[in-house]
């Protein structure tokens, strides 16, 4: 169905700013109705926005006055009606549970019982002992989460996912504490949420070499066909060590200590020892140009030519966790040269900034001020972009790239950081607008999280979903990508005939550049969701 009215299909908390976008070239009077049809609000959208990202004209209306719990939809004469949505304190409960259960369903080397996993249940996969690249040496690297639509496991992206999920728990303990593992196990020492993160942390510890460095990834030589995970039976190969994997591991283990020490001091001690060992190893590593796939391996490279931001994050995180002055000195030397920012797997600076800003340990106050100013400057740029966009997203036309949905979520995190630093509501509203964009207030009228809202992505690039013919719920699609980069989207468009950047998504299984899923896209979504709803 062609749409002209766009809202967050999952809904809004009562106190949230609520905006609706109309695809039209004239001002609009609109009504908000209950699901029974009763009109409870009438408004007018007078604000015209020329939207180059979507190649259209928009008008934006506000219905924040609607705060009563219920299910609603928006109408406007000549434009039809919107998808339905909820207003209520539990508006995101189902979405959160599904998006978090995705990590359980991505477990590798684990029997997923049908009772818990439903259609996606399967026996333990990838249980063979791994072999070091071009070596006869073997190593047990079972466990962890499948990274994406493929079955590889990668340390850097895994560390990013765990870090974001830890921040989600720190900011919104009530929401994250409500998560229940689909297995519905008997009471355990760890909350279900931390138990899930431990599954990935345990695997990463298996990837640590005796000298403290981390193998970059564990995968087969090549991507497999669309088969279930237990049917990928090729040899598991450990790719060589990398600085980025080692630094990310050191940082996330240090970060995790404070979450686990009150439940399992012995495990927290293991995390600390592994973190310190990795950090010392990282300091001795020099691999110019970053990790590159070795010959014969074509799975996800996650190459990163700059490892300074990983060193930056690790130093700040270890100082916050353990207090050694060497860690502080290492961070401050790097930060005096450049303040790094970013929440993506290739740009980890913002994790380091939060660790340094939030530590209770002594810091250089001038440097702390400079970091705050850099964070606010970035947020102001994003705010300006969001306010000029018809859908409130902080993406410019040239920023609809591979994984744009993750970038939208992480932009929301930068805006949230500014709200925490200033208390100015404009930043919180703009951060929440990135969530609304992902959940349906976008020019495609799609909820980018499978199985959520009223009109979600249905054919993600995800092997179990593709094999079974039904999208696993709770997965964030990669989002529009104007690169026209895979064969499926190339069969639909050329670069000359492609739609506007924000419309370059093909909801087809083959379109990995626009419709794949990853653990670290989900973690970005969940950190944003937990943050703006706390």
mmCIF file with all atom_site columns, N, CA and C in Angstrom, residues 208 212 246-247 249-251 273-285 310-316 318-319 326-331 334:
data_model
loop_
_atom_site.group_PDB
_atom_site.id
_atom_site.type_symbol
_atom_site.label_atom_id
_atom_site.label_alt_id
_atom_site.label_comp_id
_atom_site.label_asym_id
_atom_site.label_entity_id
_atom_site.label_seq_id
_atom_site.pdbx_PDB_ins_code
_atom_site.Cartn_x
_atom_site.Cartn_y
_atom_site.Cartn_z
_atom_site.occupancy
_atom_site.B_iso_or_equiv
_atom_site.pdbx_formal_charge
_atom_site.auth_seq_id
_atom_site.auth_comp_id
_atom_site.auth_asym_id
_atom_site.auth_atom_id
_atom_site.pdbx_PDB_model_num
ATOM 1   N N  . UNK A 1 208 ? 41.490 -15.383 22.805 1.00 0.00 ? 208 UNK A N  1
ATOM 2   C CA . UNK A 1 208 ? 42.711 -14.731 23.279 1.00 0.00 ? 208 UNK A CA 1
ATOM 3   C C  . UNK A 1 208 ? 43.871 -15.714 23.269 1.00 0.00 ? 208 UNK A C  1
ATOM 4   N N  . UNK A 1 212 ? 48.321 -12.814 24.967 1.00 0.00 ? 212 UNK A N  1
ATOM 5   C CA . UNK A 1 212 ? 47.383 -11.749 25.250 1.00 0.00 ? 212 UNK A CA 1
ATOM 6   C C  . UNK A 1 212 ? 46.678 -11.184 24.039 1.00 0.00 ? 212 UNK A C  1
ATOM 7   N N  . UNK A 1 246 ? 42.269 -6.914  19.630 1.00 0.00 ? 246 UNK A N  1
ATOM 8   C CA . UNK A 1 246 ? 42.915 -6.965  20.941 1.00 0.00 ? 246 UNK A CA 1
ATOM 9   C C  . UNK A 1 246 ? 42.517 -5.767  21.798 1.00 0.00 ? 246 UNK A C  1
ATOM 10  N N  . UNK A 1 247 ? 42.510 -4.572  21.203 1.00 0.00 ? 247 UNK A N  1
ATOM 11  C CA . UNK A 1 247 ? 42.129 -3.382  21.942 1.00 0.00 ? 247 UNK A CA 1
ATOM 12  C C  . UNK A 1 247 ? 40.669 -3.378  22.336 1.00 0.00 ? 247 UNK A C  1
ATOM 13  N N  . UNK A 1 249 ? 38.750 -5.962  22.794 1.00 0.00 ? 249 UNK A N  1
ATOM 14  C CA . UNK A 1 249 ? 38.564 -6.982  23.830 1.00 0.00 ? 249 UNK A CA 1
ATOM 15  C C  . UNK A 1 249 ? 39.029 -6.459  25.181 1.00 0.00 ? 249 UNK A C  1
ATOM 16  N N  . UNK A 1 250 ? 40.202 -5.846  25.217 1.00 0.00 ? 250 UNK A N  1
ATOM 17  C CA . UNK A 1 250 ? 40.703 -5.292  26.477 1.00 0.00 ? 250 UNK A CA 1
ATOM 18  C C  . UNK A 1 250 ? 39.699 -4.313  27.064 1.00 0.00 ? 250 UNK A C  1
ATOM 19  N N  . UNK A 1 251 ? 39.142 -3.454  26.214 1.00 0.00 ? 251 UNK A N  1
ATOM 20  C CA . UNK A 1 251 ? 38.209 -2.426  26.674 1.00 0.00 ? 251 UNK A CA 1
ATOM 21  C C  . UNK A 1 251 ? 36.913 -3.018  27.187 1.00 0.00 ? 251 UNK A C  1
ATOM 22  N N  . UNK A 1 273 ? 41.725 -9.975  34.482 1.00 0.00 ? 273 UNK A N  1
ATOM 23  C CA . UNK A 1 273 ? 43.019 -10.536 34.091 1.00 0.00 ? 273 UNK A CA 1
ATOM 24  C C  . UNK A 1 273 ? 43.152 -10.572 32.564 1.00 0.00 ? 273 UNK A C  1
ATOM 25  N N  . UNK A 1 274 ? 42.079 -10.966 31.886 1.00 0.00 ? 274 UNK A N  1
ATOM 26  C CA . UNK A 1 274 ? 42.109 -11.040 30.424 1.00 0.00 ? 274 UNK A CA 1
ATOM 27  C C  . UNK A 1 274 ? 42.259 -9.644  29.824 1.00 0.00 ? 274 UNK A C  1
ATOM 28  N N  . UNK A 1 275 ? 41.590 -8.671  30.425 1.00 0.00 ? 275 UNK A N  1
ATOM 29  C CA . UNK A 1 275 ? 41.662 -7.296  29.935 1.00 0.00 ? 275 UNK A CA 1
ATOM 30  C C  . UNK A 1 275 ? 43.073 -6.738  30.067 1.00 0.00 ? 275 UNK A C  1
ATOM 31  N N  . UNK A 1 276 ? 43.653 -6.874  31.233 1.00 0.00 ? 276 UNK A N  1
ATOM 32  C CA . UNK A 1 276 ? 45.008 -6.341  31.465 1.00 0.00 ? 276 UNK A CA 1
ATOM 33  C C  . UNK A 1 276 ? 46.020 -7.007  30.539 1.00 0.00 ? 276 UNK A C  1
ATOM 34  N N  . UNK A 1 277 ? 45.882 -8.309  30.369 1.00 0.00 ? 277 UNK A N  1
ATOM 35  C CA . UNK A 1 277 ? 46.818 -9.042  29.515 1.00 0.00 ? 277 UNK A CA 1
ATOM 36  C C  . UNK A 1 277 ? 46.700 -8.590  28.060 1.00 0.00 ? 277 UNK A C  1
ATOM 37  N N  . UNK A 1 278 ? 45.467 -8.388  27.609 1.00 0.00 ? 278 UNK A N  1
ATOM 38  C CA . UNK A 1 278 ? 45.263 -7.931  26.235 1.00 0.00 ? 278 UNK A CA 1
ATOM 39  C C  . UNK A 1 278 ? 45.824 -6.520  26.047 1.00 0.00 ? 278 UNK A C  1
ATOM 40  N N  . UNK A 1 279 ? 45.644 -5.676  27.040 1.00 0.00 ? 279 UNK A N  1
ATOM 41  C CA . UNK A 1 279 ? 46.119 -4.295  26.917 1.00 0.00 ? 279 UNK A CA 1
ATOM 42  C C  . UNK A 1 279 ? 47.640 -4.252  26.781 1.00 0.00 ? 279 UNK A C  1
ATOM 43  N N  . UNK A 1 280 ? 48.321 -5.012  27.606 1.00 0.00 ? 280 UNK A N  1
ATOM 44  C CA . UNK A 1 280 ? 49.784 -5.035  27.529 1.00 0.00 ? 280 UNK A CA 1
ATOM 45  C C  . UNK A 1 280 ? 50.258 -5.585  26.194 1.00 0.00 ? 280 UNK A C  1
ATOM 46  N N  . UNK A 1 281 ? 49.543 -6.594  25.687 1.00 0.00 ? 281 UNK A N  1
ATOM 47  C CA . UNK A 1 281 ? 49.901 -7.138  24.381 1.00 0.00 ? 281 UNK A CA 1
ATOM 48  C C  . UNK A 1 281 ? 49.651 -6.119  23.273 1.00 0.00 ? 281 UNK A C  1
ATOM 49  N N  . UNK A 1 282 ? 48.527 -5.400  23.369 1.00 0.00 ? 282 UNK A N  1
ATOM 50  C CA . UNK A 1 282 ? 48.182 -4.397  22.362 1.00 0.00 ? 282 UNK A CA 1
ATOM 51  C C  . UNK A 1 282 ? 49.255 -3.322  22.262 1.00 0.00 ? 282 UNK A C  1
ATOM 52  N N  . UNK A 1 283 ? 49.802 -2.916  23.406 1.00 0.00 ? 283 UNK A N  1
ATOM 53  C CA . UNK A 1 283 ? 50.803 -1.846  23.403 1.00 0.00 ? 283 UNK A CA 1
ATOM 54  C C  . UNK A 1 283 ? 52.058 -2.225  22.628 1.00 0.00 ? 283 UNK A C  1
ATOM 55  N N  . UNK A 1 284 ? 52.317 -3.514  22.513 1.00 0.00 ? 284 UNK A N  1
ATOM 56  C CA . UNK A 1 284 ? 53.501 -3.978  21.808 1.00 0.00 ? 284 UNK A CA 1
ATOM 57  C C  . UNK A 1 284 ? 53.233 -4.247  20.329 1.00 0.00 ? 284 UNK A C  1
ATOM 58  N N  . UNK A 1 285 ? 51.951 -4.172  19.928 1.00 0.00 ? 285 UNK A N  1
ATOM 59  C CA . UNK A 1 285 ? 51.585 -4.545  18.557 1.00 0.00 ? 285 UNK A CA 1
ATOM 60  C C  . UNK A 1 285 ? 51.690 -3.357  17.604 1.00 0.00 ? 285 UNK A C  1
ATOM 61  N N  . UNK A 1 310 ? 40.818 2.466   18.945 1.00 0.00 ? 310 UNK A N  1
ATOM 62  C CA . UNK A 1 310 ? 40.701 1.275   19.800 1.00 0.00 ? 310 UNK A CA 1
ATOM 63  C C  . UNK A 1 310 ? 41.654 1.378   20.995 1.00 0.00 ? 310 UNK A C  1
ATOM 64  N N  . UNK A 1 311 ? 42.870 1.861   20.756 1.00 0.00 ? 311 UNK A N  1
ATOM 65  C CA . UNK A 1 311 ? 43.820 2.078   21.851 1.00 0.00 ? 311 UNK A CA 1
ATOM 66  C C  . UNK A 1 311 ? 43.272 3.126   22.826 1.00 0.00 ? 311 UNK A C  1
ATOM 67  N N  . UNK A 1 312 ? 42.660 4.144   22.285 1.00 0.00 ? 312 UNK A N  1
ATOM 68  C CA . UNK A 1 312 ? 42.052 5.251   23.039 1.00 0.00 ? 312 UNK A CA 1
ATOM 69  C C  . UNK A 1 312 ? 40.957 4.720   23.972 1.00 0.00 ? 312 UNK A C  1
ATOM 70  N N  . UNK A 1 313 ? 40.040 3.937   23.382 1.00 0.00 ? 313 UNK A N  1
ATOM 71  C CA . UNK A 1 313 ? 38.958 3.356   24.186 1.00 0.00 ? 313 UNK A CA 1
ATOM 72  C C  . UNK A 1 313 ? 39.512 2.440   25.272 1.00 0.00 ? 313 UNK A C  1
ATOM 73  N N  . UNK A 1 314 ? 40.449 1.575   24.907 1.00 0.00 ? 314 UNK A N  1
ATOM 74  C CA . UNK A 1 314 ? 40.994 0.626   25.872 1.00 0.00 ? 314 UNK A CA 1
ATOM 75  C C  . UNK A 1 314 ? 41.658 1.342   27.041 1.00 0.00 ? 314 UNK A C  1
ATOM 76  N N  . UNK A 1 315 ? 42.464 2.355   26.757 1.00 0.00 ? 315 UNK A N  1
ATOM 77  C CA . UNK A 1 315 ? 43.157 3.070   27.832 1.00 0.00 ? 315 UNK A CA 1
ATOM 78  C C  . UNK A 1 315 ? 42.159 3.726   28.787 1.00 0.00 ? 315 UNK A C  1
ATOM 79  N N  . UNK A 1 316 ? 41.146 4.393   28.239 1.00 0.00 ? 316 UNK A N  1
ATOM 80  C CA . UNK A 1 316 ? 40.151 5.058   29.083 1.00 0.00 ? 316 UNK A CA 1
ATOM 81  C C  . UNK A 1 316 ? 39.360 4.053   29.902 1.00 0.00 ? 316 UNK A C  1
ATOM 82  N N  . UNK A 1 318 ? 40.178 0.934   30.811 1.00 0.00 ? 318 UNK A N  1
ATOM 83  C CA . UNK A 1 318 ? 40.980 0.286   31.856 1.00 0.00 ? 318 UNK A CA 1
ATOM 84  C C  . UNK A 1 318 ? 41.291 1.249   32.996 1.00 0.00 ? 318 UNK A C  1
ATOM 85  N N  . UNK A 1 319 ? 41.490 2.520   32.682 1.00 0.00 ? 319 UNK A N  1
ATOM 86  C CA . UNK A 1 319 ? 41.701 3.487   33.763 1.00 0.00 ? 319 UNK A CA 1
ATOM 87  C C  . UNK A 1 319 ? 40.448 3.604   34.627 1.00 0.00 ? 319 UNK A C  1
ATOM 88  N N  . UNK A 1 326 ? 49.140 4.477   34.467 1.00 0.00 ? 326 UNK A N  1
ATOM 89  C CA . UNK A 1 326 ? 49.651 4.293   33.113 1.00 0.00 ? 326 UNK A CA 1
ATOM 90  C C  . UNK A 1 326 ? 48.518 4.335   32.097 1.00 0.00 ? 326 UNK A C  1
ATOM 91  N N  . UNK A 1 327 ? 47.373 3.767   32.454 1.00 0.00 ? 327 UNK A N  1
ATOM 92  C CA . UNK A 1 327 ? 46.233 3.784   31.546 1.00 0.00 ? 327 UNK A CA 1
ATOM 93  C C  . UNK A 1 327 ? 45.767 5.229   31.324 1.00 0.00 ? 327 UNK A C  1
ATOM 94  N N  . UNK A 1 328 ? 45.715 6.008   32.401 1.00 0.00 ? 328 UNK A N  1
ATOM 95  C CA . UNK A 1 328 ? 45.326 7.415   32.273 1.00 0.00 ? 328 UNK A CA 1
ATOM 96  C C  . UNK A 1 328 ? 46.302 8.166   31.362 1.00 0.00 ? 328 UNK A C  1
ATOM 97  N N  . UNK A 1 329 ? 47.570 7.956   31.601 1.00 0.00 ? 329 UNK A N  1
ATOM 98  C CA . UNK A 1 329 ? 48.587 8.652   30.803 1.00 0.00 ? 329 UNK A CA 1
ATOM 99  C C  . UNK A 1 329 ? 48.470 8.273   29.331 1.00 0.00 ? 329 UNK A C  1
ATOM 100 N N  . UNK A 1 330 ? 48.250 6.991   29.059 1.00 0.00 ? 330 UNK A N  1
ATOM 101 C CA . UNK A 1 330 ? 48.131 6.541   27.671 1.00 0.00 ? 330 UNK A CA 1
ATOM 102 C C  . UNK A 1 330 ? 46.953 7.223   26.984 1.00 0.00 ? 330 UNK A C  1
ATOM 103 N N  . UNK A 1 331 ? 45.836 7.294   27.691 1.00 0.00 ? 331 UNK A N  1
ATOM 104 C CA . UNK A 1 331 ? 44.657 7.932   27.102 1.00 0.00 ? 331 UNK A CA 1
ATOM 105 C C  . UNK A 1 331 ? 44.905 9.418   26.853 1.00 0.00 ? 331 UNK A C  1
ATOM 106 N N  . UNK A 1 334 ? 46.975 10.313  23.812 1.00 0.00 ? 334 UNK A N  1
ATOM 107 C CA . UNK A 1 334 ? 46.214 10.196  22.567 1.00 0.00 ? 334 UNK A CA 1
ATOM 108 C C  . UNK A 1 334 ? 45.180 11.316  22.437 1.00 0.00 ? 334 UNK A C  1
#
